[in-house]
Short mmCIF file of C-alpha atoms in Angstrom, two decimals:
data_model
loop_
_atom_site.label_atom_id
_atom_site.label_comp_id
_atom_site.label_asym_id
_atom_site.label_seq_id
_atom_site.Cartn_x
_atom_site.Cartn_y
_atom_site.Cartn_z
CA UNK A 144 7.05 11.65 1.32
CA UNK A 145 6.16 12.85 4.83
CA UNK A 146 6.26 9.95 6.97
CA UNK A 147 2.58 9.82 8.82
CA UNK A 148 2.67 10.30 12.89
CA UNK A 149 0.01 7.70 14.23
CA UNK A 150 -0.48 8.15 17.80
CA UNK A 151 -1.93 3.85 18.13
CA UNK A 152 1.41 2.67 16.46
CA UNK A 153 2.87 1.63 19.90
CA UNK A 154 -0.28 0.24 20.93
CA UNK A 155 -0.99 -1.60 17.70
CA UNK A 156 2.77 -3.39 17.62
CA UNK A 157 1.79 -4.72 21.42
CA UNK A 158 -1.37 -5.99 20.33
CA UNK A 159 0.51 -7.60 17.56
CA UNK A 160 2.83 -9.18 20.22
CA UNK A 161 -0.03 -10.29 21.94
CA UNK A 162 -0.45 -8.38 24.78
CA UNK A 163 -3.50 -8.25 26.53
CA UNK A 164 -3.27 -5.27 28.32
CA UNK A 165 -2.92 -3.80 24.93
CA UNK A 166 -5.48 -5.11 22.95
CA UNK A 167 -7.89 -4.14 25.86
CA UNK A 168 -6.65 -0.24 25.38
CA UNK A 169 -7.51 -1.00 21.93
CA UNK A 170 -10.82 -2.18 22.39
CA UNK A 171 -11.46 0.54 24.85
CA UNK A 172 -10.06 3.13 22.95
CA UNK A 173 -11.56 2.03 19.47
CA UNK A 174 -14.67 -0.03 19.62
CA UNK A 175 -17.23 2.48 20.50
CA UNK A 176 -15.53 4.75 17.94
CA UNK A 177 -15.90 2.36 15.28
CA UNK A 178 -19.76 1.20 16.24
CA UNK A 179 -21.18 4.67 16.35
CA UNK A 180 -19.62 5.27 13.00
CA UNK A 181 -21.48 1.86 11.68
CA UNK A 182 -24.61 2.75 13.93
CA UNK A 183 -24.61 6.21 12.16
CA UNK A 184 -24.11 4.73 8.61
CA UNK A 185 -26.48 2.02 8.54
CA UNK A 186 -28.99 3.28 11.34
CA UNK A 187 -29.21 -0.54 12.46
CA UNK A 188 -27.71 -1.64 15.99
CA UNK A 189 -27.50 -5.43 15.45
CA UNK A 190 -25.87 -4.44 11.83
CA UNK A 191 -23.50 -2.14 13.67
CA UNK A 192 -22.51 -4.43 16.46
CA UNK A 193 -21.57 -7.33 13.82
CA UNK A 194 -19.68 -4.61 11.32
CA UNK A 195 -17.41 -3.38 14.75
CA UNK A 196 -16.84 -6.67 15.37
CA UNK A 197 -15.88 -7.92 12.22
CA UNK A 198 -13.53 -4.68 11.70
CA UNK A 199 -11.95 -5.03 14.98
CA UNK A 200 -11.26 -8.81 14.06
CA UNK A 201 -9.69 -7.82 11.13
CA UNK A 202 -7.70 -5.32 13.31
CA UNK A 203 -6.39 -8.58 15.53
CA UNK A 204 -5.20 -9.93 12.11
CA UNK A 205 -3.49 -7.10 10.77
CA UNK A 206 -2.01 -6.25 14.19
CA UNK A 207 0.91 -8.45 13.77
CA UNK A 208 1.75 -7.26 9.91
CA UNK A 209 1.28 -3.64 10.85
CA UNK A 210 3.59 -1.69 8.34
CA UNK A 211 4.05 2.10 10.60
CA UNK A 212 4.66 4.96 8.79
CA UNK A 213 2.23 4.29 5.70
CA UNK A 214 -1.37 5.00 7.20
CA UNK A 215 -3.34 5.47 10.33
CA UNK A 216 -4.14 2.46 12.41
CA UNK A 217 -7.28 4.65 13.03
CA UNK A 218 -7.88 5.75 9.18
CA UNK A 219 -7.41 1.84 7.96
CA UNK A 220 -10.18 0.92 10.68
CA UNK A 221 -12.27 3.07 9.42
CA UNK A 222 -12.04 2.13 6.14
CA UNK A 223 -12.73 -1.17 6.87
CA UNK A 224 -15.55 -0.13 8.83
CA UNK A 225 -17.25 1.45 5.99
CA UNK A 226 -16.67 -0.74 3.38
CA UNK A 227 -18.07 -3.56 5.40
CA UNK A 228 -21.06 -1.00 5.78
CA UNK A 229 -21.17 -0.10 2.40
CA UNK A 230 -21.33 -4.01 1.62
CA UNK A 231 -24.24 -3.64 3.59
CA UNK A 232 -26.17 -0.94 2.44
CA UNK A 233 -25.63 -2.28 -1.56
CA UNK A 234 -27.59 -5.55 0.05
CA UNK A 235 -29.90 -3.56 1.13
CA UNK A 236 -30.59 -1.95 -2.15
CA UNK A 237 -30.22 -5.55 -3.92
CA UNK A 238 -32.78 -7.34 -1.52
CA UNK A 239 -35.62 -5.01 -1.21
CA UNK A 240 -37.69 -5.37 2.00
CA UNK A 241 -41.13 -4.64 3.32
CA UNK A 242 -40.17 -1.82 5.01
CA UNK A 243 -41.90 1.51 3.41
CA UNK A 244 -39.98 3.79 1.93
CA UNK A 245 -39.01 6.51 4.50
CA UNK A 246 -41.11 9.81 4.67
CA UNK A 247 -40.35 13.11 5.38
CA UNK A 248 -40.24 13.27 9.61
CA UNK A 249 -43.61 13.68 11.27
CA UNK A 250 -42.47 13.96 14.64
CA UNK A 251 -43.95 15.80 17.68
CA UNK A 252 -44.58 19.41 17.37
CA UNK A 253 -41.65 21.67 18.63
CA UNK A 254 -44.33 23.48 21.15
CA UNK A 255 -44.56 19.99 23.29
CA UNK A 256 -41.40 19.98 24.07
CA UNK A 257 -39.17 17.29 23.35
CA UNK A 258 -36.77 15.25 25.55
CA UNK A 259 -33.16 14.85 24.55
CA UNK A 260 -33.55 11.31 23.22
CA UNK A 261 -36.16 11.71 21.35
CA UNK A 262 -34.92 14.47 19.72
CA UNK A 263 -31.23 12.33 19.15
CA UNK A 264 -34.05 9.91 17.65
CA UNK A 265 -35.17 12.49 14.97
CA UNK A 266 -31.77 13.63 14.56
CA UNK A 267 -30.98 9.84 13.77
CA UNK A 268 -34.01 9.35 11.63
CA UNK A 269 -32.94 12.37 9.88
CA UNK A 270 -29.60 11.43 9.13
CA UNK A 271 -30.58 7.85 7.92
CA UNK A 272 -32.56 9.79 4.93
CA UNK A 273 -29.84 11.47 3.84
CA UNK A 274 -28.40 9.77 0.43
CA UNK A 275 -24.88 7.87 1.85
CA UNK A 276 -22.61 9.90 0.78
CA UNK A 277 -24.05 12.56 2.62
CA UNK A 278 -24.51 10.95 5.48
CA UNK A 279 -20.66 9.77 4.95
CA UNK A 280 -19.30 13.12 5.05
CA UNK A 281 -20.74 14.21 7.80
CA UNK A 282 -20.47 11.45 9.98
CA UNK A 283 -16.59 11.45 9.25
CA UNK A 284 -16.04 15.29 9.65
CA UNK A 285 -18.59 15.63 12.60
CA UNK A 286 -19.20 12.67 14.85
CA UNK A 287 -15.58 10.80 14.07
CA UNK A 288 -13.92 14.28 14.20
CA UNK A 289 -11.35 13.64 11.07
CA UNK A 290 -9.84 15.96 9.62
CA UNK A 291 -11.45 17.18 6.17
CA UNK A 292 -8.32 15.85 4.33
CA UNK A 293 -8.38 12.64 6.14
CA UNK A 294 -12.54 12.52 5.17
CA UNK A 295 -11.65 13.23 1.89
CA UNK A 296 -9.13 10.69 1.26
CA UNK A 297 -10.89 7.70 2.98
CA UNK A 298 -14.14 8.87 0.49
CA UNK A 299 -11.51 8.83 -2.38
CA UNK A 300 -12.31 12.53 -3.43
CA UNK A 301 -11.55 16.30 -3.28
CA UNK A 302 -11.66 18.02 -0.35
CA UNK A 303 -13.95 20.94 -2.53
CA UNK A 304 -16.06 17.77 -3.26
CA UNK A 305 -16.51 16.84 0.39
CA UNK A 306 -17.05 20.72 1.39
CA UNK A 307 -19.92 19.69 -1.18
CA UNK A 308 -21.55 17.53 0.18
CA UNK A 309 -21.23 18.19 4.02
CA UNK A 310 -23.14 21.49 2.86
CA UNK A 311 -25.83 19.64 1.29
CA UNK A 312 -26.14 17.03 4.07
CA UNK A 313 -26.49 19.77 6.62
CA UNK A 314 -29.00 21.90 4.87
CA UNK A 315 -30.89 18.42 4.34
CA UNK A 316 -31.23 18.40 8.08
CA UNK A 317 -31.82 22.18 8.78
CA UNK A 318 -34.58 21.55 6.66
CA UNK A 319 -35.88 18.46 8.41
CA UNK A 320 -35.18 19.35 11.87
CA UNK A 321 -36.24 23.20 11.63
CA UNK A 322 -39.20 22.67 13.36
CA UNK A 323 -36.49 21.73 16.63
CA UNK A 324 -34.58 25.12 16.73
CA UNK A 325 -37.61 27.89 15.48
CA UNK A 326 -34.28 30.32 15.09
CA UNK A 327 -32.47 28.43 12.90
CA UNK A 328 -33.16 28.93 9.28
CA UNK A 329 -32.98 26.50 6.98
CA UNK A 330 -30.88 28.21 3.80
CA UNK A 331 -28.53 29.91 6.07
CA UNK A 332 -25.81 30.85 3.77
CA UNK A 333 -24.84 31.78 0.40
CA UNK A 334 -22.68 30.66 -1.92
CA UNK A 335 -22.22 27.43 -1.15
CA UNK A 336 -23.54 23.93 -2.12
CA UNK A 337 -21.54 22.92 -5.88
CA UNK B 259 -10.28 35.24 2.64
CA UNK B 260 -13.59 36.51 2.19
CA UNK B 261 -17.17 36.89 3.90
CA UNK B 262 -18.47 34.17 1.10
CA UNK B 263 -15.94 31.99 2.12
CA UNK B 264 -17.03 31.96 5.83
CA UNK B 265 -20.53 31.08 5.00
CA UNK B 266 -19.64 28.56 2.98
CA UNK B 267 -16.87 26.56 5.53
CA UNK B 268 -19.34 27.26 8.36
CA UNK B 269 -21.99 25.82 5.72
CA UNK B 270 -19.68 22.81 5.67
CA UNK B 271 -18.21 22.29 8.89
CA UNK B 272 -20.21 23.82 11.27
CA UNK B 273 -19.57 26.85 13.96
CA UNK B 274 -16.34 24.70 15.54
CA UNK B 275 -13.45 26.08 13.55
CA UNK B 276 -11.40 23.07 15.20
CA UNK B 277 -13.59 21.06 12.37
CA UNK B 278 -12.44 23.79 9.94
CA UNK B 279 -9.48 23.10 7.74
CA UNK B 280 -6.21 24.04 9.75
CA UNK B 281 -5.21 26.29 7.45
CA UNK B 282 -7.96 28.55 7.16
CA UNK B 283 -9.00 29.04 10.98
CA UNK B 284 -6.62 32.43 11.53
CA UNK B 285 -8.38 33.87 8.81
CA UNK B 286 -11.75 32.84 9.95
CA UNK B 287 -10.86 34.49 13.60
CA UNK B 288 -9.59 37.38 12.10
CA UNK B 289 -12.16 37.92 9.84
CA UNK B 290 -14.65 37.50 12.33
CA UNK B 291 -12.65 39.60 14.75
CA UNK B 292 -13.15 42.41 12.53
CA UNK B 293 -16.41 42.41 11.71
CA UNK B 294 -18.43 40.79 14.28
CA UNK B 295 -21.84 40.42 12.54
CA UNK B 296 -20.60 37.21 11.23
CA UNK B 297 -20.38 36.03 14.56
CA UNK B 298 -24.20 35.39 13.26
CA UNK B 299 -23.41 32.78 10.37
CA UNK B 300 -21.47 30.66 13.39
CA UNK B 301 -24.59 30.83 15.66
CA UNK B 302 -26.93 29.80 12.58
CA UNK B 303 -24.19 26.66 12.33
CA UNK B 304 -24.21 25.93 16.02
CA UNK B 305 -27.63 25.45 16.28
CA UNK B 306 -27.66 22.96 14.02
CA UNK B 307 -24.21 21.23 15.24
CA UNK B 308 -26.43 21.11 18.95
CA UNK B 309 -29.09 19.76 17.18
CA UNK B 310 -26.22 16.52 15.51
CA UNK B 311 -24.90 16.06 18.90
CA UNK B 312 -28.12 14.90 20.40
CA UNK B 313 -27.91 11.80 18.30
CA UNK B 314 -26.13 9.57 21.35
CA UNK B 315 -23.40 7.30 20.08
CA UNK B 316 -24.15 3.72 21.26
CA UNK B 317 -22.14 1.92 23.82
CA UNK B 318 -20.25 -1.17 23.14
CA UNK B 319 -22.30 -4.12 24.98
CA UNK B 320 -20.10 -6.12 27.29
CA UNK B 321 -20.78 -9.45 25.73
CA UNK B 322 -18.93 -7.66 22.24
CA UNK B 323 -16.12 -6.59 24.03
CA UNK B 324 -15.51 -9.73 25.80
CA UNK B 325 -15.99 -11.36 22.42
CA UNK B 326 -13.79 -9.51 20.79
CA UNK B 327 -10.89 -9.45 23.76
CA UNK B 328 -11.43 -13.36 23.65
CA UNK B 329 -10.43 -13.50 19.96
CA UNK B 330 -7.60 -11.07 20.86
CA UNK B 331 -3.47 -12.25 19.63
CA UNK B 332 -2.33 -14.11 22.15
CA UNK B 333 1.39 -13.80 22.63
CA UNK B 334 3.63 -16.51 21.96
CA UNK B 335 4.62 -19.36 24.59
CA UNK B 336 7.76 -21.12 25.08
CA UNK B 337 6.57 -24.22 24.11
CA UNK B 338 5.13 -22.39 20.77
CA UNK B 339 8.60 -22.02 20.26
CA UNK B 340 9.75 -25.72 21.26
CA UNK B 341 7.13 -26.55 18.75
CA UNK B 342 8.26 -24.15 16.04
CA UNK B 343 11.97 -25.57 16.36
CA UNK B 344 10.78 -29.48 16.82
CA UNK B 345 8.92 -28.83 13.26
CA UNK B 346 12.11 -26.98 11.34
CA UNK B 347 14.04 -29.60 12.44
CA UNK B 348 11.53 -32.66 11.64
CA UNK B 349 11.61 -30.64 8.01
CA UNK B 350 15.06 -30.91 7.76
CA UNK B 351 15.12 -34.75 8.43
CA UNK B 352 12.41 -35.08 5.57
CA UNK B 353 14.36 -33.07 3.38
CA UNK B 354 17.44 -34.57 3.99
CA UNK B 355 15.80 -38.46 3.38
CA UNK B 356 13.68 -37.33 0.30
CA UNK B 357 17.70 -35.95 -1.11
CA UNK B 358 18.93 -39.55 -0.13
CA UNK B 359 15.80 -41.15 -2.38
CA UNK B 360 16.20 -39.02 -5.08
CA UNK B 361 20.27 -39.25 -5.21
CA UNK B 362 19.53 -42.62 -4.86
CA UNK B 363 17.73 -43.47 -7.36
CA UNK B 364 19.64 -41.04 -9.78
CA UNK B 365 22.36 -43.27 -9.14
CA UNK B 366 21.02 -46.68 -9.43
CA UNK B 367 20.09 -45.52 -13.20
CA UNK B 368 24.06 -44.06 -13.85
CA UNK B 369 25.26 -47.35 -12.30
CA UNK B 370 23.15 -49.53 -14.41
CA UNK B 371 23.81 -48.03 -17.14
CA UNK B 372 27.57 -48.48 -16.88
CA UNK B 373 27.14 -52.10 -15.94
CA UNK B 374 25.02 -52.89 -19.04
CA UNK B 375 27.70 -51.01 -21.85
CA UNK B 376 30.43 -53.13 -19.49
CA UNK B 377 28.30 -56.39 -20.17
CA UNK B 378 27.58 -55.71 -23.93
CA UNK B 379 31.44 -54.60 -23.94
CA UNK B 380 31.91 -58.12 -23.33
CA UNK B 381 29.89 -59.85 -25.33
CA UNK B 382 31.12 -58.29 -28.27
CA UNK B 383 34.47 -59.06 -26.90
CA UNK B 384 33.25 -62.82 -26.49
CA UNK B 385 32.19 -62.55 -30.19
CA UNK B 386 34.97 -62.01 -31.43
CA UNK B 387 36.62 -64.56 -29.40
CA UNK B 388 34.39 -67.00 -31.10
CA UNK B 389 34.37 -65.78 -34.82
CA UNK B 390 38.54 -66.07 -34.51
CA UNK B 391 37.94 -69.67 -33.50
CA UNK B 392 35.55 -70.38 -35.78
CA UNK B 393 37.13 -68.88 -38.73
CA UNK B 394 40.74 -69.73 -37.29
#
């Protein structure tokens, strides 16, 4: 078995020890990573803020038993991170609220012009209609920059599976963003989508 | 690899082939490099990568990370230690009584026991010391 190079082991075995100087590299270095990946999954700030905190707790916990060599520090936090967000999404399916069911985006029309957070805000309002998975995929592979074998394995299936649905996700959003970039078009390629 | 191909990892991953798999990248840039209208499925996948990267990730609020820091390991003090060795040896003591109690006790019973065959020993003895002068 190839032993796994993790580039937080160091750091990880100081937090462990208790030093503070570590654990604030950690924090630094891994809470924002870990709260856009909740913010993107559940498309809720409050419910992102309490799953990064609850993951990085778990982090202080595990910091002392850290086995190195078997996994990523950084690829066991983000597992935790999405199961915790998965718990979260299930409870949202199980509790139904009186929010209305999300409809296709009506936002501003491309010709007015559109600052950059608003568009970020239909890009985000896009991406929280994508089915999860979806949305999984390409929040791993795009926004947490992991590597499609690393996405794959923390989504517990074939890389062919996630080249699946990354390609669906994105030609979701082509579709529902198209009226943002006139030149893109929204089935751009061929052969693709199993 | 082939023109399909392309489409379909662009499709997936977008127009940065450092989100491509590692091992296909060369062949992207050479197919590409030899026939550069595909340089047109990357700019179709760009547009849309622009489009993901206006979504702004959020930053951490101070009161989490302070939070979080406050809740951080601390390391371990000397008098943790003190503590640590006060209580293994405070276990030992315990141990060591509750073995007295128990060997104790375990020998009260083999001691009695011995006493009371001793005692009936002798009564039987003292029996017979009375049937002889009874029956002379």
């Amino acid at each position: 078995m190839v032993a796994i190079v993790d580039p937080d082991e160091d750091l990880v075995r100081r937090v462990g020890q208790g030093d503070p100087a570590a654990a604030q590299t950690l924090v630094s270095r891994k809470l924002p990573r870990i709260l856009a990946l909740a913010q993107r999954m559940l498309g809720d700030a409050a419910e992102a803020e309490d799953v990064a905190q609850e993951t990085l707790l778990k982090a202080w916990r595990q910091a002392s038993k850290w086995t190195p060599g078997q996994a990523k520090f950084d690829t066991w936090l983000h597992r935790v991170a999405l199961n915790l967000c998965y718990d979260r999404l299930r409870r949202r399916r199980e509790i139904p609220t009186e929010t209305p069911p999300d409809r296709p985006d009506d936002g501003p029309a491309p010709d007015r012009g559109l600052l950059a957070a608003e568009t970020g805000a239909r890009v985000d309002g896009a991406l929280k209609r994508l089915p999860d998975r979806q949305r999984e995929a390409l929040v791993l592979c795009h926004y947490q920059e992991l590597t499609n074998i690393e996405a794959a394995a923390l989504m517990s299936i074939s890389v062919e599976a996630l080249e699946s649905l990354l390609s669906r996700g994105r030609r979701a959003l082509r579709l529902a963003l198209a009226d943002l970039a006139p030149g893109m078009k929204p089935g751009m390629t061929k052969g693709v989508g199993r | 690899m082939k023109a399909d191909r392309l489409h379909a990892l662009a499709e997936a991953y977008g127009a940065d082939l450092r989100r491509w798999p590692a091992s296909e990248r060369v062949f992207a840039e050479s197919l590409i490099a030899a026939d550069p209208s595909l340089k047109t499925v990357l700019a179709q996948a760009a547009a849309l990568d622009a489009l993901l990267d206006a979504s702004a990730a959020p930053t951490p609020s101070a009161d989490l990370t302070a939070r979080l820091l406050a809740a951080a390991p601390k390391a371990k003090t000397r008098r943790y230690h003190l503590d640590r060795i006060a209580l293994f040896l405070g276990a030992g003591w315990a141990a060591a009584a509750c073995a007295g109690v128990v060997a104790g006790v375990g020998l009260t019973t083999h001691v009695t026991a011995d006493e009371r065959a001793d005692a009936v020993l002798y009564q039987s003895t003292l029996v017979e010391v009375d049937d002889t002068e009874v029956l002379g």
